[in-house]
């Protein structure tokens, strides 16, 4: 609506970035499929989900599967310190004291 030709996340590979810019230079619009799918998932009307950002929800899902920060970072294509930050903020938002408690809160709420 603001006249943007596309969306380029900072995690986009160099080759994809070049291709996306070329695509937009030809007058087309660009948004990665992962971004489009994430918007659909973001429309979750669960009360617990509404408290968290999309990325925090993805990290919380990783926690419910018993994954380490390193595994979650690899799955989401982000850096481990970023995962740690998301874990810390989601603990605060949902009132959890540790990974296990956060996973239990999500499971009990029927989020995953």
CSV table of N, CA and C in Angstrom, one decimal:
chain,number,residue,atom,x,y,z
A,1,UNK,N,0.8,-1.2,0.0
A,1,UNK,CA,0.0,0.0,0.0
A,1,UNK,C,0.9,1.3,0.0
A,2,UNK,N,2.1,1.2,0.5
A,2,UNK,CA,3.0,2.3,0.6
A,2,UNK,C,3.8,2.4,-0.7
A,3,UNK,N,3.6,1.6,-1.6
A,3,UNK,CA,4.3,1.7,-2.9
A,3,UNK,C,5.6,0.8,-2.9
A,4,UNK,N,5.8,0.0,-2.0
A,4,UNK,CA,7.0,-0.9,-2.0
A,4,UNK,C,6.9,-1.9,-3.1
A,5,UNK,N,8.1,-2.2,-3.7
A,5,UNK,CA,8.1,-3.2,-4.7
A,5,UNK,C,8.3,-4.6,-4.2
A,6,UNK,N,8.6,-4.7,-2.9
A,6,UNK,CA,8.8,-6.1,-2.3
A,6,UNK,C,9.4,-6.0,-0.9
A,7,UNK,N,9.7,-7.1,-0.4
A,7,UNK,CA,10.2,-7.3,1.0
A,7,UNK,C,11.4,-8.2,0.9
A,8,UNK,N,12.6,-7.7,1.4
A,8,UNK,CA,13.8,-8.5,1.4
A,8,UNK,C,14.3,-8.7,2.8
A,9,UNK,N,14.1,-9.8,3.4
A,9,UNK,CA,14.6,-10.1,4.8
A,9,UNK,C,16.1,-10.1,4.8
A,10,UNK,N,16.7,-9.7,6.0
A,10,UNK,CA,18.1,-9.7,6.1
A,10,UNK,C,18.7,-11.1,6.1
A,11,UNK,N,18.0,-12.1,6.2
A,11,UNK,CA,18.5,-13.5,6.1
A,11,UNK,C,18.5,-14.0,4.7
A,12,UNK,N,18.1,-13.2,3.7
A,12,UNK,CA,18.1,-13.7,2.3
A,12,UNK,C,19.6,-13.9,1.9
A,13,UNK,N,19.8,-14.9,1.2
A,13,UNK,CA,21.2,-15.2,0.6
A,13,UNK,C,21.5,-14.2,-0.4
A,14,UNK,N,22.8,-14.0,-0.7
A,14,UNK,CA,23.3,-13.0,-1.6
A,14,UNK,C,22.7,-13.3,-3.0
A,15,UNK,N,22.7,-14.5,-3.4
A,15,UNK,CA,22.2,-14.9,-4.8
A,15,UNK,C,20.7,-14.6,-4.9
A,16,UNK,N,20.0,-14.9,-3.8
A,16,UNK,CA,18.5,-14.6,-3.8
A,16,UNK,C,18.3,-13.1,-3.8
A,17,UNK,N,19.1,-12.4,-3.1
A,17,UNK,CA,19.0,-10.9,-3.0
A,17,UNK,C,19.1,-10.3,-4.4
A,18,UNK,N,20.2,-10.7,-5.1
A,18,UNK,CA,20.4,-10.2,-6.5
A,18,UNK,C,19.3,-10.5,-7.4
A,19,UNK,N,18.8,-11.8,-7.3
A,19,UNK,CA,17.6,-12.2,-8.2
A,19,UNK,C,16.4,-11.4,-7.8
A,20,UNK,N,16.1,-11.2,-6.5
A,20,UNK,CA,15.0,-10.4,-6.1
A,20,UNK,C,15.0,-9.0,-6.6
A,21,UNK,N,16.2,-8.3,-6.5
A,21,UNK,CA,16.3,-7.0,-7.0
A,21,UNK,C,16.1,-6.9,-8.5
A,22,UNK,N,16.7,-7.8,-9.2
A,22,UNK,CA,16.4,-7.9,-10.7
A,22,UNK,C,15.0,-8.0,-11.0
A,23,UNK,N,14.3,-8.9,-10.2
A,23,UNK,CA,12.9,-9.2,-10.4
A,23,UNK,C,12.1,-7.9,-10.2
A,24,UNK,N,12.4,-7.2,-9.1
A,24,UNK,CA,11.7,-5.9,-8.8
A,24,UNK,C,12.0,-4.8,-9.8
A,25,UNK,N,13.2,-4.8,-10.3
A,25,UNK,CA,13.6,-3.8,-11.3
A,25,UNK,C,12.8,-4.0,-12.6
A,26,UNK,N,12.3,-5.2,-12.9
A,26,UNK,CA,11.5,-5.5,-14.1
A,26,UNK,C,10.1,-5.0,-13.8
A,27,UNK,N,9.8,-4.5,-12.6
A,27,UNK,CA,8.4,-4.0,-12.4
A,27,UNK,C,7.6,-5.0,-11.6
A,28,UNK,N,8.1,-6.1,-11.2
A,28,UNK,CA,7.4,-7.1,-10.4
A,28,UNK,C,7.5,-6.9,-8.9
A,29,UNK,N,6.6,-7.5,-8.2
A,29,UNK,CA,6.7,-7.4,-6.7
A,29,UNK,C,7.3,-8.7,-6.2
A,30,UNK,N,8.0,-8.6,-5.1
A,30,UNK,CA,8.7,-9.7,-4.5
A,30,UNK,C,8.5,-9.8,-3.0
A,31,UNK,N,8.2,-11.0,-2.6
A,31,UNK,CA,8.2,-11.4,-1.1
A,31,UNK,C,8.5,-12.9,-1.1
A,32,UNK,N,9.5,-13.3,-0.2
A,32,UNK,CA,9.8,-14.7,-0.1
A,32,UNK,C,8.6,-15.5,0.4
A,33,UNK,N,8.6,-16.8,-0.1
A,33,UNK,CA,7.5,-17.7,0.3
A,33,UNK,C,7.4,-17.8,1.8
A,34,UNK,N,8.5,-17.9,2.5
A,34,UNK,CA,8.5,-18.1,4.0
A,34,UNK,C,7.8,-16.9,4.6
A,35,UNK,N,8.0,-15.7,4.1
A,35,UNK,CA,7.4,-14.5,4.6
A,35,UNK,C,5.9,-14.6,4.4
A,36,UNK,N,5.4,-15.0,3.3
A,36,UNK,CA,4.0,-15.1,3.0
A,36,UNK,C,3.4,-16.2,3.9
A,37,UNK,N,4.0,-17.3,4.1
A,37,UNK,CA,3.5,-18.4,4.9
A,37,UNK,C,3.4,-17.9,6.4
A,38,UNK,N,4.4,-17.2,6.8
A,38,UNK,CA,4.4,-16.7,8.2
A,38,UNK,C,3.3,-15.7,8.5
A,39,UNK,N,2.9,-14.9,7.5
A,39,UNK,CA,1.7,-14.1,7.7
A,39,UNK,C,0.5,-14.9,7.9
A,40,UNK,N,0.3,-16.0,7.2
A,40,UNK,CA,-0.9,-16.8,7.4
A,40,UNK,C,-0.9,-17.4,8.8
A,41,UNK,N,0.3,-17.9,9.2
A,41,UNK,CA,0.4,-18.5,10.6
A,41,UNK,C,0.2,-17.4,11.7
A,42,UNK,N,0.5,-16.2,11.4
A,42,UNK,CA,0.4,-15.1,12.3
A,42,UNK,C,-1.0,-14.8,12.7
A,43,UNK,N,-1.9,-15.2,11.9
A,43,UNK,CA,-3.4,-15.0,12.1
A,43,UNK,C,-4.0,-15.9,13.2
A,44,UNK,N,-3.1,-16.4,14.0
A,44,UNK,CA,-3.6,-17.3,15.1
A,44,UNK,C,-4.3,-16.5,16.2
A,45,UNK,N,-5.6,-16.9,16.5
A,45,UNK,CA,-6.4,-16.1,17.4
A,45,UNK,C,-6.3,-16.7,18.8
A,46,UNK,N,-5.4,-17.6,19.1
A,46,UNK,CA,-5.2,-18.2,20.4
A,46,UNK,C,-4.7,-17.1,21.4
A,47,UNK,N,-5.3,-17.0,22.6
A,47,UNK,CA,-4.9,-15.9,23.5
A,47,UNK,C,-3.4,-15.9,23.8
A,48,UNK,N,-2.7,-17.1,24.0
A,48,UNK,CA,-1.3,-17.1,24.2
A,48,UNK,C,-0.5,-16.6,23.0
A,49,UNK,N,-1.0,-17.0,21.8
A,49,UNK,CA,-0.3,-16.6,20.6
A,49,UNK,C,-0.4,-15.1,20.4
A,50,UNK,N,-1.4,-14.5,20.8
A,50,UNK,CA,-1.6,-13.1,20.6
A,50,UNK,C,-0.6,-12.3,21.4
A,51,UNK,N,-0.1,-12.9,22.5
A,51,UNK,CA,0.9,-12.2,23.4
A,51,UNK,C,2.3,-12.2,22.7
A,52,UNK,N,2.6,-13.1,21.8
A,52,UNK,CA,3.9,-13.3,21.3
A,52,UNK,C,4.0,-12.9,19.8
A,53,UNK,N,5.2,-12.5,19.4
A,53,UNK,CA,5.5,-12.2,18.0
A,53,UNK,C,5.5,-13.5,17.3
A,54,UNK,N,5.5,-13.4,15.9
A,54,UNK,CA,5.6,-14.6,15.1
A,54,UNK,C,6.9,-15.4,15.4
A,55,UNK,N,8.0,-14.7,15.5
A,55,UNK,CA,9.3,-15.4,15.8
A,55,UNK,C,9.3,-16.0,17.2
A,56,UNK,N,8.7,-15.3,18.1
A,56,UNK,CA,8.7,-15.9,19.5
A,56,UNK,C,7.9,-17.2,19.5
A,57,UNK,N,6.8,-17.2,18.7
A,57,UNK,CA,6.0,-18.4,18.6
A,57,UNK,C,6.8,-19.5,18.0
A,58,UNK,N,7.6,-19.2,16.9
A,58,UNK,CA,8.4,-20.2,16.3
A,58,UNK,C,9.4,-20.8,17.3
A,59,UNK,N,10.0,-19.9,18.1
A,59,UNK,CA,11.0,-20.3,19.1
A,59,UNK,C,10.3,-21.2,20.1
A,60,UNK,N,9.2,-20.8,20.6
A,60,UNK,CA,8.4,-21.5,21.6
A,60,UNK,C,8.1,-22.9,21.0
A,61,UNK,N,7.7,-23.0,19.8
A,61,UNK,CA,7.4,-24.3,19.2
A,61,UNK,C,8.7,-25.2,19.2
A,62,UNK,N,9.8,-24.6,18.9
A,62,UNK,CA,11.1,-25.4,19.1
A,62,UNK,C,11.3,-25.8,20.5
A,63,UNK,N,11.0,-25.0,21.4
A,63,UNK,CA,11.2,-25.4,22.8
A,63,UNK,C,10.3,-26.6,23.2
A,64,UNK,N,9.0,-26.5,22.7
A,64,UNK,CA,8.1,-27.6,23.0
A,64,UNK,C,8.6,-29.0,22.4
A,65,UNK,N,9.4,-28.9,21.3
A,65,UNK,CA,10.0,-30.1,20.7
A,65,UNK,C,11.3,-30.5,21.4
A,66,UNK,N,11.7,-29.8,22.4
A,66,UNK,CA,12.9,-30.1,23.2
A,66,UNK,C,14.2,-29.7,22.4
A,67,UNK,N,14.1,-28.8,21.5
A,67,UNK,CA,15.3,-28.4,20.8
A,67,UNK,C,16.2,-27.4,21.6
A,68,UNK,N,17.4,-27.5,21.3
A,68,UNK,CA,18.4,-26.5,21.9
A,68,UNK,C,18.3,-25.2,21.1
A,69,UNK,N,18.9,-24.2,21.7
A,69,UNK,CA,19.0,-22.9,21.0
A,69,UNK,C,19.7,-23.0,19.7
A,70,UNK,N,20.7,-23.8,19.6
A,70,UNK,CA,21.5,-23.9,18.4
A,70,UNK,C,20.6,-24.6,17.3
A,71,UNK,N,19.8,-25.6,17.7
A,71,UNK,CA,18.9,-26.3,16.8
A,71,UNK,C,17.8,-25.4,16.3
A,72,UNK,N,17.3,-24.6,17.2
A,72,UNK,CA,16.2,-23.6,16.8
A,72,UNK,C,16.8,-22.6,15.9
A,73,UNK,N,17.9,-22.1,16.2
A,73,UNK,CA,18.6,-21.1,15.3
A,73,UNK,C,18.8,-21.7,13.9
A,74,UNK,N,19.3,-22.9,13.8
A,74,UNK,CA,19.5,-23.5,12.5
A,74,UNK,C,18.2,-23.7,11.8
A,75,UNK,N,17.1,-24.1,12.5
A,75,UNK,CA,15.8,-24.4,11.8
A,75,UNK,C,15.2,-23.1,11.3
A,76,UNK,N,15.4,-22.0,12.1
A,76,UNK,CA,14.8,-20.7,11.7
A,76,UNK,C,15.7,-19.8,10.9
A,77,UNK,N,16.9,-20.3,10.6
A,77,UNK,CA,17.9,-19.5,9.9
A,77,UNK,C,18.2,-18.2,10.5
A,78,UNK,N,18.4,-18.2,11.8
A,78,UNK,CA,18.8,-17.0,12.6
A,78,UNK,C,20.0,-17.4,13.4
A,79,UNK,N,20.6,-16.4,14.1
A,79,UNK,CA,21.7,-16.6,14.9
A,79,UNK,C,21.3,-17.1,16.3
A,80,UNK,N,22.1,-17.8,17.0
A,80,UNK,CA,21.8,-18.3,18.3
A,80,UNK,C,21.6,-17.2,19.4
A,81,UNK,N,22.4,-16.1,19.4
A,81,UNK,CA,22.1,-15.0,20.3
A,81,UNK,C,20.7,-14.4,20.1
A,82,UNK,N,20.2,-14.4,18.9
A,82,UNK,CA,18.8,-14.0,18.6
A,82,UNK,C,17.8,-14.9,19.2
A,83,UNK,N,18.1,-16.2,19.1
A,83,UNK,CA,17.2,-17.2,19.8
A,83,UNK,C,17.1,-16.9,21.3
A,84,UNK,N,18.3,-16.7,21.9
A,84,UNK,CA,18.4,-16.5,23.3
A,84,UNK,C,17.5,-15.3,23.7
A,85,UNK,N,17.6,-14.2,22.9
A,85,UNK,CA,16.8,-13.0,23.2
A,85,UNK,C,15.3,-13.3,23.1
A,86,UNK,N,14.9,-14.1,22.1
A,86,UNK,CA,13.5,-14.4,21.9
A,86,UNK,C,13.0,-15.3,23.1
A,87,UNK,N,13.9,-16.2,23.5
A,87,UNK,CA,13.5,-17.1,24.6
A,87,UNK,C,13.3,-16.2,25.9
A,88,UNK,N,14.2,-15.3,26.1
A,88,UNK,CA,14.1,-14.4,27.3
A,88,UNK,C,12.8,-13.6,27.3
A,89,UNK,N,12.5,-13.0,26.2
A,89,UNK,CA,11.3,-12.2,26.1
A,89,UNK,C,10.0,-13.0,26.2
A,90,UNK,N,10.0,-14.2,25.6
A,90,UNK,CA,8.8,-15.0,25.7
A,90,UNK,C,8.6,-15.6,27.1
A,91,UNK,N,9.7,-15.9,27.8
A,91,UNK,CA,9.6,-16.2,29.2
A,91,UNK,C,8.8,-15.2,30.0
A,92,UNK,N,9.3,-13.9,29.8
A,92,UNK,CA,8.7,-12.8,30.5
A,92,UNK,C,7.2,-12.6,30.1
A,93,UNK,N,6.9,-12.8,28.8
A,93,UNK,CA,5.5,-12.6,28.4
A,93,UNK,C,4.6,-13.6,28.9
A,94,UNK,N,5.0,-14.9,29.0
A,94,UNK,CA,4.1,-16.0,29.4
A,94,UNK,C,4.2,-16.4,30.8
A,95,UNK,N,5.2,-15.8,31.5
A,95,UNK,CA,5.4,-16.0,32.9
A,95,UNK,C,6.1,-17.4,33.2
A,96,UNK,N,7.0,-17.7,32.3
A,96,UNK,CA,7.8,-19.0,32.5
A,96,UNK,C,9.1,-18.7,33.1
A,97,UNK,N,9.6,-19.6,33.9
A,97,UNK,CA,10.9,-19.5,34.6
A,97,UNK,C,12.0,-20.2,33.8
A,98,UNK,N,11.7,-21.2,33.0
A,98,UNK,CA,12.7,-22.0,32.3
A,98,UNK,C,12.1,-22.6,31.0
A,99,UNK,N,12.9,-23.3,30.3
A,99,UNK,CA,12.5,-23.9,29.0
A,99,UNK,C,11.3,-24.9,29.2
A,100,UNK,N,11.5,-25.7,30.2
A,100,UNK,CA,10.5,-26.8,30.5
A,100,UNK,C,9.2,-26.2,30.8
A,101,UNK,N,9.2,-25.2,31.7
A,101,UNK,CA,7.9,-24.5,32.1
A,101,UNK,C,7.3,-23.8,30.9
A,102,UNK,N,8.1,-23.2,30.0
A,102,UNK,CA,7.5,-22.5,28.8
A,102,UNK,C,6.9,-23.5,27.9
A,103,UNK,N,7.5,-24.7,27.7
A,103,UNK,CA,7.0,-25.7,26.9
A,103,UNK,C,5.7,-26.3,27.5
A,104,UNK,N,5.7,-26.4,28.8
A,104,UNK,CA,4.5,-27.0,29.4
A,104,UNK,C,3.3,-26.0,29.3
A,105,UNK,N,3.6,-24.7,29.5
A,105,UNK,CA,2.5,-23.7,29.3
A,105,UNK,C,1.9,-23.7,27.9
A,106,UNK,N,2.8,-23.8,26.9
A,106,UNK,CA,2.3,-23.9,25.5
A,106,UNK,C,1.5,-25.1,25.3
A,107,UNK,N,2.0,-26.3,25.8
A,107,UNK,CA,1.3,-27.5,25.6
A,107,UNK,C,-0.1,-27.5,26.3
A,108,UNK,N,-0.1,-27.0,27.6
A,108,UNK,CA,-1.3,-27.0,28.3
A,108,UNK,C,-2.4,-26.0,27.7
A,109,UNK,N,-1.9,-25.0,27.1
A,109,UNK,CA,-2.8,-24.0,26.5
A,109,UNK,C,-3.3,-24.5,25.1
A,110,UNK,N,-2.7,-25.7,24.7
A,110,UNK,CA,-3.1,-26.2,23.4
A,110,UNK,C,-2.6,-25.5,22.2
A,111,UNK,N,-1.5,-24.8,22.4
A,111,UNK,CA,-0.9,-24.0,21.3
A,111,UNK,C,-0.3,-24.8,20.2
A,112,UNK,N,0.4,-25.9,20.7
A,112,UNK,CA,1.1,-26.8,19.7
A,112,UNK,C,0.7,-28.2,19.9
